Tab-separated table of C-alpha atoms and ligand atoms in Angstrom:
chain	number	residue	atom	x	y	z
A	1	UNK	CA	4.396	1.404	-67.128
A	2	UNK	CA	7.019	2.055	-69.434
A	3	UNK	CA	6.859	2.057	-73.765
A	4	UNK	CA	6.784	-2.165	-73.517
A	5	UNK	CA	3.429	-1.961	-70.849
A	6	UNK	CA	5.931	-3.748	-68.506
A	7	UNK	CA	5.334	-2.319	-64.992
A	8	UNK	CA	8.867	0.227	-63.822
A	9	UNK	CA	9.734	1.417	-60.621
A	10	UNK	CA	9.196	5.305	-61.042
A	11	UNK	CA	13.059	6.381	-60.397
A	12	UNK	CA	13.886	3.759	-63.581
A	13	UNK	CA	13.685	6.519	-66.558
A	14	UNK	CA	14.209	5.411	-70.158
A	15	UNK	CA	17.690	7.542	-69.305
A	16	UNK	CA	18.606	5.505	-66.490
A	17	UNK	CA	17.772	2.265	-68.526
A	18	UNK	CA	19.818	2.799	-71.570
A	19	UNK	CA	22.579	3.896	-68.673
A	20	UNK	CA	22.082	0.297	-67.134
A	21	UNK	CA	22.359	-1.540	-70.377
A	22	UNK	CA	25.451	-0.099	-71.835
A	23	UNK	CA	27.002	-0.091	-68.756
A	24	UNK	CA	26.116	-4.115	-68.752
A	25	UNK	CA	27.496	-4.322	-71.711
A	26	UNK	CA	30.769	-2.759	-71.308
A	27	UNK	CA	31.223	-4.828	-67.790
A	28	UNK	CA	30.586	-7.994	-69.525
A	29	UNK	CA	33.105	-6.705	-72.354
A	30	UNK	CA	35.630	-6.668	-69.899
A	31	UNK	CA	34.918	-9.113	-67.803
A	32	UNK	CA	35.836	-11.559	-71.096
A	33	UNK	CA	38.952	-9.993	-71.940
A	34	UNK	CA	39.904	-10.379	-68.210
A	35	UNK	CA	38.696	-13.732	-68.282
A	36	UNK	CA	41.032	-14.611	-71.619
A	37	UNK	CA	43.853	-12.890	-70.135
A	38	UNK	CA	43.932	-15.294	-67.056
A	39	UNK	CA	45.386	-17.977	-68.988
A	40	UNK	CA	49.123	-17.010	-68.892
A	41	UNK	CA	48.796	-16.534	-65.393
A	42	UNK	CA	47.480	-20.069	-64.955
A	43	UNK	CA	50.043	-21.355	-67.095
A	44	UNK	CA	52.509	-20.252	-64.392
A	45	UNK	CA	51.131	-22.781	-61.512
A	46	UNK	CA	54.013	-25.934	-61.121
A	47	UNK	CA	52.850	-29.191	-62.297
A	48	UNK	CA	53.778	-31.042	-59.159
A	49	UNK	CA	54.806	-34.366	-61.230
A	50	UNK	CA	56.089	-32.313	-63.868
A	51	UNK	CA	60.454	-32.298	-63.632
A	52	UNK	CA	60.426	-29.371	-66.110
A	53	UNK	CA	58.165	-27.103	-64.254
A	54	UNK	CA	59.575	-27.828	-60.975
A	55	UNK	CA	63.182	-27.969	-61.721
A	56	UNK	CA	64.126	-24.013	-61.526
A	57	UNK	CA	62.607	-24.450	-57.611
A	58	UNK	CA	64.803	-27.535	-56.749
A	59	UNK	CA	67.973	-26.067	-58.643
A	60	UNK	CA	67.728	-29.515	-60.461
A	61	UNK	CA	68.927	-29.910	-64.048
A	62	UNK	CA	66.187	-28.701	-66.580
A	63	UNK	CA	64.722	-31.670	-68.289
A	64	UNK	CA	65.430	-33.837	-65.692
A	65	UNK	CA	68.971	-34.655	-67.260
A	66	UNK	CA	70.284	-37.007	-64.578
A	67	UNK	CA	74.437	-37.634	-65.935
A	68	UNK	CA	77.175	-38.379	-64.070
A	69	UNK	CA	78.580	-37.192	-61.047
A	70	UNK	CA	80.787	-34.540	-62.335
A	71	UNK	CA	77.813	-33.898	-65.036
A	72	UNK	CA	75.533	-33.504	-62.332
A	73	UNK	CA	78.422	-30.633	-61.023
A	74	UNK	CA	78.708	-28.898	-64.152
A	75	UNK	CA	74.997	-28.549	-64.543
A	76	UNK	CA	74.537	-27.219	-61.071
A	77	UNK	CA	76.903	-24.417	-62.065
A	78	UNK	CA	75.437	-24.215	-65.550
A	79	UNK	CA	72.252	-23.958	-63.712
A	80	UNK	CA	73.287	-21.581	-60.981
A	81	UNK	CA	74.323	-18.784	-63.404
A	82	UNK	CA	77.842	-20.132	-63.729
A	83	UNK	CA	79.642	-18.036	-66.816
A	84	UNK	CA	81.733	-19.911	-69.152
A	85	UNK	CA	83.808	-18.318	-71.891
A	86	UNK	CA	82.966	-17.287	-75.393
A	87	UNK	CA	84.944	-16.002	-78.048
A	88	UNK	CA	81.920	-14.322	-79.745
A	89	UNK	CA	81.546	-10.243	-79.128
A	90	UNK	CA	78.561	-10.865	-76.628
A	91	UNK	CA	80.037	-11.370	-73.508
A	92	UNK	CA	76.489	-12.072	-72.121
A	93	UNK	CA	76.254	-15.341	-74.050
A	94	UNK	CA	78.826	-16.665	-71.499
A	95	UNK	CA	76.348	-17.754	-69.228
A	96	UNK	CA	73.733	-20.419	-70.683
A	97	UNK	CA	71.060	-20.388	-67.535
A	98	UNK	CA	70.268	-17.399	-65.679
A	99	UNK	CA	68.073	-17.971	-62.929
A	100	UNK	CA	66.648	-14.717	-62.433
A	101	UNK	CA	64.909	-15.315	-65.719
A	102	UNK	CA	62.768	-17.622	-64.516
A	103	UNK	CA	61.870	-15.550	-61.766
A	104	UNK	CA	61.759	-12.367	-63.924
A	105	UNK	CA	59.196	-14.620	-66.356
A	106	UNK	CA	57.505	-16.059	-63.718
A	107	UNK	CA	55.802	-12.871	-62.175
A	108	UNK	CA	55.799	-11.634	-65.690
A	109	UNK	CA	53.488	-14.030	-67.150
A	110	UNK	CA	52.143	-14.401	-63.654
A	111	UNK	CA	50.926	-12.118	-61.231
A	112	UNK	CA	51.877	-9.191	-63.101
A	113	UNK	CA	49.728	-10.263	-66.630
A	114	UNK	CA	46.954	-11.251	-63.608
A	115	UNK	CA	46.632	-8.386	-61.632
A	116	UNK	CA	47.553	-5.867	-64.250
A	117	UNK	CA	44.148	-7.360	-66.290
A	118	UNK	CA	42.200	-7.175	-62.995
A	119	UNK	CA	42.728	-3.623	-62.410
A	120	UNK	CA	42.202	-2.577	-65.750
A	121	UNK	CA	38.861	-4.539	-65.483
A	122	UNK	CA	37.898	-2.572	-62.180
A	123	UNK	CA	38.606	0.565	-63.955
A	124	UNK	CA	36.022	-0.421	-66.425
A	125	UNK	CA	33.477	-1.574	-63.860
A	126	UNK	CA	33.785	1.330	-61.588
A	127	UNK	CA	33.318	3.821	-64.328
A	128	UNK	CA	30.111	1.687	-65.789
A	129	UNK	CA	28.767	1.887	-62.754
A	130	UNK	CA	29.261	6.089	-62.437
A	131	UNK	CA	28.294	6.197	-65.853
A	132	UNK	CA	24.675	4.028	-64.728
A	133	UNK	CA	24.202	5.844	-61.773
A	134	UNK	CA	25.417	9.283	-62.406
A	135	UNK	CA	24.649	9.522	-65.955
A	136	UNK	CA	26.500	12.023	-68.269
A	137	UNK	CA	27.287	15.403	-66.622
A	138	UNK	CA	25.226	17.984	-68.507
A	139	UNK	CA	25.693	21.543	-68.835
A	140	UNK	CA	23.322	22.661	-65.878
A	141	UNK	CA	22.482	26.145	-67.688
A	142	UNK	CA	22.072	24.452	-71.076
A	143	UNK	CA	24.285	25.547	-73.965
A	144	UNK	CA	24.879	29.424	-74.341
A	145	UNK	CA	25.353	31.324	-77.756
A	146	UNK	CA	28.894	32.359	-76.801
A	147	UNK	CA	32.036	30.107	-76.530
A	148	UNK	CA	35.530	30.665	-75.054
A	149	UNK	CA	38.967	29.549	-76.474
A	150	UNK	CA	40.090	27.057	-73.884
A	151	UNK	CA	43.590	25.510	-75.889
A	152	UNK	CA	45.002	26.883	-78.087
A	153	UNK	CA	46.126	24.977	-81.392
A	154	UNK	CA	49.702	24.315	-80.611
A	155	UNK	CA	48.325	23.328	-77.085
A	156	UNK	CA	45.884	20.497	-78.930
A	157	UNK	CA	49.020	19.092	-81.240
A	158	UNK	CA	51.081	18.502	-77.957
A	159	UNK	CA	47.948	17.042	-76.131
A	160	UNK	CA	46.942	14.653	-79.882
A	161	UNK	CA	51.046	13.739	-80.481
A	162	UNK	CA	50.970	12.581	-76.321
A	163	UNK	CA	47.009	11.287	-76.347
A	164	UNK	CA	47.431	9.144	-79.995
A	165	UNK	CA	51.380	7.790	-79.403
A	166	UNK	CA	50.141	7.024	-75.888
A	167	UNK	CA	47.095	4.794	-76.903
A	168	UNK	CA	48.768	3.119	-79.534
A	169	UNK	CA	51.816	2.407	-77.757
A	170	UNK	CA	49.331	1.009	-74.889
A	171	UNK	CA	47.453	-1.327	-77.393
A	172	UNK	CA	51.106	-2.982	-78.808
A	173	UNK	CA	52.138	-3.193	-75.451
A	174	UNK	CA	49.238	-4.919	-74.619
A	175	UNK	CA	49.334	-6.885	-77.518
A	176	UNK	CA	52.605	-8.463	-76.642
A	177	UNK	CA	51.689	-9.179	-72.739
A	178	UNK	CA	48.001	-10.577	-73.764
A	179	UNK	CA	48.041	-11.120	-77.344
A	180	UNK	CA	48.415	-14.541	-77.671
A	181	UNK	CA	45.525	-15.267	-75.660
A	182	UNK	CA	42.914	-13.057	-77.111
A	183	UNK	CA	44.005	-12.387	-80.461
A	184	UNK	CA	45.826	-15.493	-81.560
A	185	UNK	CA	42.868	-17.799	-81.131
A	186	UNK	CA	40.670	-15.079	-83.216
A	187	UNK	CA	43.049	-14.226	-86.246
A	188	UNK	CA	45.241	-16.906	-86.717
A	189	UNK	CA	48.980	-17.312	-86.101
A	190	UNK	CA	50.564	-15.644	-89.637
A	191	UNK	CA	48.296	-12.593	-88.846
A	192	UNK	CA	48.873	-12.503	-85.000
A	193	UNK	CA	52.755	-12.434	-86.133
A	194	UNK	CA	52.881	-9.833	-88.520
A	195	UNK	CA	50.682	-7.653	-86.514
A	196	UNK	CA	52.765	-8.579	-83.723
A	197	UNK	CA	56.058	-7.488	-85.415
A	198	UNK	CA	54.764	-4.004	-87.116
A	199	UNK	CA	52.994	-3.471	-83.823
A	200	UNK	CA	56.604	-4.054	-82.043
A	201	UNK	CA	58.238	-1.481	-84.733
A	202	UNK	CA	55.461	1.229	-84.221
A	203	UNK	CA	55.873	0.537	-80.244
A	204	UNK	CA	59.859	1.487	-80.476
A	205	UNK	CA	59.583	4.363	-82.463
A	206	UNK	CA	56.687	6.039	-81.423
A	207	UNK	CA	58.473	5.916	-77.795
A	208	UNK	CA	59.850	9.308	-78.998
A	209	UNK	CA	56.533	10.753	-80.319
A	210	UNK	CA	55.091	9.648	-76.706
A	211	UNK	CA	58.272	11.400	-75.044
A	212	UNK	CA	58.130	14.774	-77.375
A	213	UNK	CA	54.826	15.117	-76.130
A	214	UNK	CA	55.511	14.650	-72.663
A	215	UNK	CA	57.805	17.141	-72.960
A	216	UNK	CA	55.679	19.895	-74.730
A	217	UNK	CA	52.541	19.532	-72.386
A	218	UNK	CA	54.975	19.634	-69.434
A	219	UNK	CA	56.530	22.952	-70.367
A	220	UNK	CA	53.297	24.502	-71.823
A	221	UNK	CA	50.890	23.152	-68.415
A	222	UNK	CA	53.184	23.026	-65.729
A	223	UNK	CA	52.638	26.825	-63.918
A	224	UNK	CA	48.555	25.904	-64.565
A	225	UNK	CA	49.190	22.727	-62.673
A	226	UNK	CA	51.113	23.702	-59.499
A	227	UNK	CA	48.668	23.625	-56.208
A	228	UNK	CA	46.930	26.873	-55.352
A	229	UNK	CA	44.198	27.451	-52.409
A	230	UNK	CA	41.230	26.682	-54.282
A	231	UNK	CA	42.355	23.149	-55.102
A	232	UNK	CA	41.470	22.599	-51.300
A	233	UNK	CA	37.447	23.614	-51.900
A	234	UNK	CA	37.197	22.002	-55.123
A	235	UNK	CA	38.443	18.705	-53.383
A	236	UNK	CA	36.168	19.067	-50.033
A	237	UNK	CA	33.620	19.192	-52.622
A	238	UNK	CA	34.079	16.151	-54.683
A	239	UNK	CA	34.573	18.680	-57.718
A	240	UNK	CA	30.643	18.613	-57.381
A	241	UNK	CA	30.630	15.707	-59.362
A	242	UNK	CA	28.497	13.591	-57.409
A	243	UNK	CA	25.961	16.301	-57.253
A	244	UNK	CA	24.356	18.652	-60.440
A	245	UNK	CA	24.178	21.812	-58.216
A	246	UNK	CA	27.534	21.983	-57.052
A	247	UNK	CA	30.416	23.778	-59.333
A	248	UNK	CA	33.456	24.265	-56.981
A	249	UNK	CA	35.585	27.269	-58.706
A	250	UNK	CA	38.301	26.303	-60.324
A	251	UNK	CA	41.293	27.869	-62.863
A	252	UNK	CA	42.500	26.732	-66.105
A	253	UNK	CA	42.943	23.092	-64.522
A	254	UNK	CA	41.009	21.912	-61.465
A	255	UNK	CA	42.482	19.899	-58.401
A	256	UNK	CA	41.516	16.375	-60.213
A	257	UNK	CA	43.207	17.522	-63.338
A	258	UNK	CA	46.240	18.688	-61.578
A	259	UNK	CA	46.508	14.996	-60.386
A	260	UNK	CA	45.718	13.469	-63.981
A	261	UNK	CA	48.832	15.869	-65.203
A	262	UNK	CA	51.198	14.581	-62.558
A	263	UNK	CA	50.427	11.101	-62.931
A	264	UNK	CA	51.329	11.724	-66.764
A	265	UNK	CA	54.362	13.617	-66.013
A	266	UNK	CA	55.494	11.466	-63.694
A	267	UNK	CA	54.103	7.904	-64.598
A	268	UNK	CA	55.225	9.170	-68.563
A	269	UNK	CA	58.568	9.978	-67.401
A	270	UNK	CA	58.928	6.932	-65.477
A	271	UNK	CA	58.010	4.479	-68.248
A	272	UNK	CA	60.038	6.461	-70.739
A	273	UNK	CA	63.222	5.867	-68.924
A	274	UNK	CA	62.193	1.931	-68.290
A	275	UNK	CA	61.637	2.238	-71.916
A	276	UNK	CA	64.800	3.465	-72.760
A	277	UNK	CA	66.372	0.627	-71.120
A	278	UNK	CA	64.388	-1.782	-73.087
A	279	UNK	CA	65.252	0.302	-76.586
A	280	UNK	CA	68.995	0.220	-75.716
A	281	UNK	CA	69.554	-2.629	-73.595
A	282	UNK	CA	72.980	-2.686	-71.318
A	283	UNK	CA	73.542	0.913	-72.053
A	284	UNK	CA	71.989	2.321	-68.315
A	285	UNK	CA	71.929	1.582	-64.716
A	286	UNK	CA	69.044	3.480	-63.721
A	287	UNK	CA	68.133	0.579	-61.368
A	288	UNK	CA	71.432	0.388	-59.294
A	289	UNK	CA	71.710	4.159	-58.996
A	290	UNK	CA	67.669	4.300	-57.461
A	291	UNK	CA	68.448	1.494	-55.009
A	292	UNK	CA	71.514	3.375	-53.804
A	293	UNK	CA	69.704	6.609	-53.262
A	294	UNK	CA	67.091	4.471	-51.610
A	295	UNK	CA	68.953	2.802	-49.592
A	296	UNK	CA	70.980	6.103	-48.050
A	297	UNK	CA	67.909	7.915	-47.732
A	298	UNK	CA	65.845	5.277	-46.043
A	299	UNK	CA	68.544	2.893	-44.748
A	300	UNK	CA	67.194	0.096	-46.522
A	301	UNK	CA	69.260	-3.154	-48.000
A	302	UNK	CA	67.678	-3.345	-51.578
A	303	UNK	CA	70.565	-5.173	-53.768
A	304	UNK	CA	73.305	-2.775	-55.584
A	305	UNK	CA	75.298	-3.112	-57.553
A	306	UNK	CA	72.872	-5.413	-59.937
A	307	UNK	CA	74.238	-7.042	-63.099
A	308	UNK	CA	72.962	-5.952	-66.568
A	309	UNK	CA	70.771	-8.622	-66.622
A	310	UNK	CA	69.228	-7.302	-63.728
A	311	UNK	CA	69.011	-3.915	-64.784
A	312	UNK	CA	67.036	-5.031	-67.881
A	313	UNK	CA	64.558	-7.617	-66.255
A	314	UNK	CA	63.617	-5.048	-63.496
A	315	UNK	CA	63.499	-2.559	-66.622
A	316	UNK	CA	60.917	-4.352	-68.207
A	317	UNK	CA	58.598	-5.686	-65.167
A	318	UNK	CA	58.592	-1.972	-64.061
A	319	UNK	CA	57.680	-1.309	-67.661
A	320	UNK	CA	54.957	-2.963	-67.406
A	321	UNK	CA	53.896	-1.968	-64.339
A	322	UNK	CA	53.987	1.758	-64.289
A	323	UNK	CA	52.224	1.344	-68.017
A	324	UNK	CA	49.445	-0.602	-66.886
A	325	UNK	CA	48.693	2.041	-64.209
A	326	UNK	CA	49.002	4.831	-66.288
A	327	UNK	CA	46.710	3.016	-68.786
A	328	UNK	CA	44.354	2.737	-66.027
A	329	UNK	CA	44.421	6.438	-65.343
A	330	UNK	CA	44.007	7.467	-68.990
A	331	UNK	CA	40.981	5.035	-69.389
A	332	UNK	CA	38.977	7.503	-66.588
A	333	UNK	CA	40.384	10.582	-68.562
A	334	UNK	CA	38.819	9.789	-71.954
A	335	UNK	CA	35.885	8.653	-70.254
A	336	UNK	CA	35.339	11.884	-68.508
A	337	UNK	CA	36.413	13.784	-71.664
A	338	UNK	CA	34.258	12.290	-73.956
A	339	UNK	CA	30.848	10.512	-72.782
A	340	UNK	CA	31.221	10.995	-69.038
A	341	UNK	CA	31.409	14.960	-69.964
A	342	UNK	CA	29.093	16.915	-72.064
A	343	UNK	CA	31.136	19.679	-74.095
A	344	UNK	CA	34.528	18.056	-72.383
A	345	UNK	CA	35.719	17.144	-75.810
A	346	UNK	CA	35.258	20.315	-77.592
A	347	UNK	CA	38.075	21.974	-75.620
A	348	UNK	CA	40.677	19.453	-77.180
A	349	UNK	CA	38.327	19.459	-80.595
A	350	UNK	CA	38.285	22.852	-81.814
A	351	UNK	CA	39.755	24.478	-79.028
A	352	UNK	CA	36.303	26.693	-78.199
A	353	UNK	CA	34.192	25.392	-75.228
A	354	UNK	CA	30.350	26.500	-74.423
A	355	UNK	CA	30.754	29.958	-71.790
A	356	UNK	CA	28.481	28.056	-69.840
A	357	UNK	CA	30.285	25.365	-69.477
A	358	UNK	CA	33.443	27.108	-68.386
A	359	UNK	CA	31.845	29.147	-65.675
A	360	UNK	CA	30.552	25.990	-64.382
A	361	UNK	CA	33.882	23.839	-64.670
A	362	UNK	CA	36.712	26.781	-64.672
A	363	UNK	CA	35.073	29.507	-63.115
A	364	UNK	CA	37.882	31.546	-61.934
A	365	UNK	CA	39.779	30.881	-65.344
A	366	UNK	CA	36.847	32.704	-67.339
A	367	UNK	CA	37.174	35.736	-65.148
A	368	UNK	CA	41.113	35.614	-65.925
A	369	UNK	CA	40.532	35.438	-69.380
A	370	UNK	CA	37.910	37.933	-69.393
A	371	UNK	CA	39.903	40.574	-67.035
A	372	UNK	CA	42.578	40.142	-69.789
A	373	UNK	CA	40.498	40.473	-72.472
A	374	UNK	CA	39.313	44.009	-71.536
A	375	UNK	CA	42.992	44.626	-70.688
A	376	UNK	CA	43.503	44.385	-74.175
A	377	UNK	CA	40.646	45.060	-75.885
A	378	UNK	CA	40.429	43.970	-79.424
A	379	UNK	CA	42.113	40.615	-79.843
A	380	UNK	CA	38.542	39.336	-78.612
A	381	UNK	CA	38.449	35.503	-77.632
A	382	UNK	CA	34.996	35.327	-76.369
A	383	UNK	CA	32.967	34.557	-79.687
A	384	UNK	CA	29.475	33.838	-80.627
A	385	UNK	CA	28.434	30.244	-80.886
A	386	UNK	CA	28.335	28.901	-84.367
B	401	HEM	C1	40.768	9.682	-76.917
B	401	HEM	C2	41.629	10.078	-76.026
B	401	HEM	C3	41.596	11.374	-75.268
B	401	HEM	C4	40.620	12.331	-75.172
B	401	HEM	C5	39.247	12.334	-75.825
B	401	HEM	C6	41.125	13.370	-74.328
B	401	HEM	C7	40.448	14.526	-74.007
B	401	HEM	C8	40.958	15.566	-73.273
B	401	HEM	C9	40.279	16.810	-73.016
B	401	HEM	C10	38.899	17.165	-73.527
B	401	HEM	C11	41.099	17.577	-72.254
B	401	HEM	C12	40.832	18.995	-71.772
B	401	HEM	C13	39.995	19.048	-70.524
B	401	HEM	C14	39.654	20.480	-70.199
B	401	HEM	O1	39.201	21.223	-71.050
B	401	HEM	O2	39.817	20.903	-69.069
B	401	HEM	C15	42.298	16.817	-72.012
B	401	HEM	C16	43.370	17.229	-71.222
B	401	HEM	C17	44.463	16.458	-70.919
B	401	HEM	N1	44.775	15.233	-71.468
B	401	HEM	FE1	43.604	14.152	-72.696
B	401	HEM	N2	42.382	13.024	-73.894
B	401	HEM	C18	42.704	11.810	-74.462
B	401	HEM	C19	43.878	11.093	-74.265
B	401	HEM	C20	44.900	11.480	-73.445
B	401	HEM	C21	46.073	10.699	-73.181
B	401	HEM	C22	46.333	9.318	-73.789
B	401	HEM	C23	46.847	11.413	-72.321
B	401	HEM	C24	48.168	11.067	-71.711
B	401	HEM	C25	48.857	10.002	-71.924
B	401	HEM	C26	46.150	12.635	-72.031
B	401	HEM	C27	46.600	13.610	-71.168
B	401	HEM	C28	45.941	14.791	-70.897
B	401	HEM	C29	46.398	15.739	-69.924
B	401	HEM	C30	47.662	15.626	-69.061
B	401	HEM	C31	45.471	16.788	-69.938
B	401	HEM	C32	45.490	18.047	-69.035
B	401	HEM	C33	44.929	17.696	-67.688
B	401	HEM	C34	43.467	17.328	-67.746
B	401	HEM	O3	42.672	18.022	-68.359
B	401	HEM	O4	43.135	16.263	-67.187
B	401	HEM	N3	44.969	12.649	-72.728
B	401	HEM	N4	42.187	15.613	-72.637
């Protein structure tokens, strides 16, 4: 019988309950924005009886326009990316329809706004569920009196600079994919369209804040993050996450950290330079020079050379893409350094983490530190516990 005198299977503990309902909750959260989000991806379905939505499939005219004979010729160019001739600076403005637009809109606003919502859904759902079943990972020996100095300060302000441009940059990206269907309908249009437009200023220029960072945590982690032999036990032991015994050695940065830093690296560097193409548009041809390397390595046919146009619609679906993925990745890292963790967050906080918890997460690390610290005795690092 549990507090209520309703009758509870023994293994349900008030613990586990609370787990249950908040992980409910959050899986319903997200289940709704998923849900709002499916619209634009709806949106994208032909109307079979509808000329306009069909007309980029049957290379008619848009709007049905039927004209002449030698009308009907002129829009088939018009329509077929034919280029004209302008007197104006923007050379681009030559050619009135450019097919690939529709294309580059329709998986846009189609499967790319669907599955992009799904998987950041799943993300959600999956860690709910660890979060209900697994429950927060404790210190196993309890808190000691003694803590260690796991970053140091000019190691947090590269990690905050990265970790806050990052999250705000996601939520104005997001904005502008899903906005209109979930906030819109909530606050209005002259709200949605100033936030929208200081939300698209803070998005270009804290690109650079997001890329500084990049930068410092690359040069300042990269020798802790290279692969070393004890990755291989930590892995063939699930990082002893799945059980509260098991603490697979580690240094500074175990094997499922390692991964979380290369995906930034690599997934930042990635949507920095799609970025870049979106910022300065015309200006790179990052696109035509990957699908030539690709296609000598591999012996592949992917197009080359592409047009600017090209450039910048591929520039912006991979955008999206590679942002969406990394968002997914960084949703699991703040869970597991906040919640999912207990004293996770105090190594990015104030820089001192519990002893005990070090030995258990970063085992070999705290005999490092310590085999320096009586190297040079002194500077001591190892403190008592406020
Ligand atoms: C509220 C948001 C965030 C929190 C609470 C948070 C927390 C933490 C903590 C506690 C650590 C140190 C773990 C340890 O002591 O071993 C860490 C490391 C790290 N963080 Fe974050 N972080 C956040 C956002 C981000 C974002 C947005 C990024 C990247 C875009 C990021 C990238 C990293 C990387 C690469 C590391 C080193 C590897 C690792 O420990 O996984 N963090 N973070």
């Amino acid at each position: 019988m549990n507090d209520t005198g309703t009758a509870r299977p023994a293994f349900m503990s008030n613990g586990v309950v609370w787990r249950l309902r908040i992980a409910l909750v959050a899986i319903v959260a997200a289940l709704f924005l998923a849900i709002a989000v499916q619209e634009p991806a709806l949106a994208q379905q032909p109307v079979d009886n509808d000329p306009a939505a069909t007309s980029p499939v049957q290379g008619q005219v848009p709007g049905n326009t039927l004209g002449t004979d030698s009308d009907t010729e002129m829009w088939r160019a018009v329509r077929q990316g034919v280029a004209g001739q302008v007197s104006i600076p923007d050379k681009n403005a030559a050619t009135l329809v450019q097919s690939e637009g529709e294309l580059w809109r329709s998986i846009r606003n189609g499967p790319l706004a669907l599955y992009a919502s799904w998987a950041m859904l799943a993300m959600v759902v999956m860690l709910s569920l660890f979060f209900a079943i697994r429950g927060r990972i404790r210190i196993e020996h309890g808190r000691s009196d003694k803590t260690i100095t796991r970053f140091a300060a000019f190691e947090r302000f590269g990690h905050w600079l990265l970790a806050s441009s990052f999250i705000i940059l996601a939520l104005t990206g997001l904005n502008v994919m899903y906005g209109r269907y979930v906030l819109l309908p909530v606050i209005g249009p002259e709200a949605f369209g100033s936030l929208t437009i200081f939300g698209k200023y803070l998005h270009n220029y804290l690109a650079f804040a997001f890329m500084a960072g990049l930068v410092i945590i690359f040069v300042m982690w990269v020798s802790h993050n290279l692969p070393h032999k004890t990755d291989i036990k930590w892995v063939l032991q699930g990082g002893g996450i799945f059980s509260r015994k098991l603490h697979p050695p580690a240094k500074k940065f175990n094997a499922g950290q390692k991964v979380i830093f290369w995906l930034t690296i690599l997934g930042g560097l990635s949507i920095s330079l799609s970025g870049w193409t979106l910022l300065f548009p015309y200006t790179t041809h990052f696109f035509s020079g990957t699908f030539e390397l690709v296609n000598t390595v591999f012996g592949t046919a992917l197009p080359t050379p592409l047009s600017p146009l090209q450039e910048q619609q591929l520039a912006s679906l991979w955008h999206a893409i590679m942002s969406v993925f990394l968002i997914c990745v960084i949703i699991a890292h703040i869970y597991i350094g906040t919640i999912g963790m207990e004293g996770a967050f105090d190594a990015m906080g104030s820089g001192e983490v519990d002893l005990n918890w070090a030995k258990e997460h970063h085992s070999i690390w705290v005999d490092e530190v310590m085999a320096r610290e009586a190297e040079h005795k002194g500077s001591a690092k190892i403190q008592p516990a406020e």
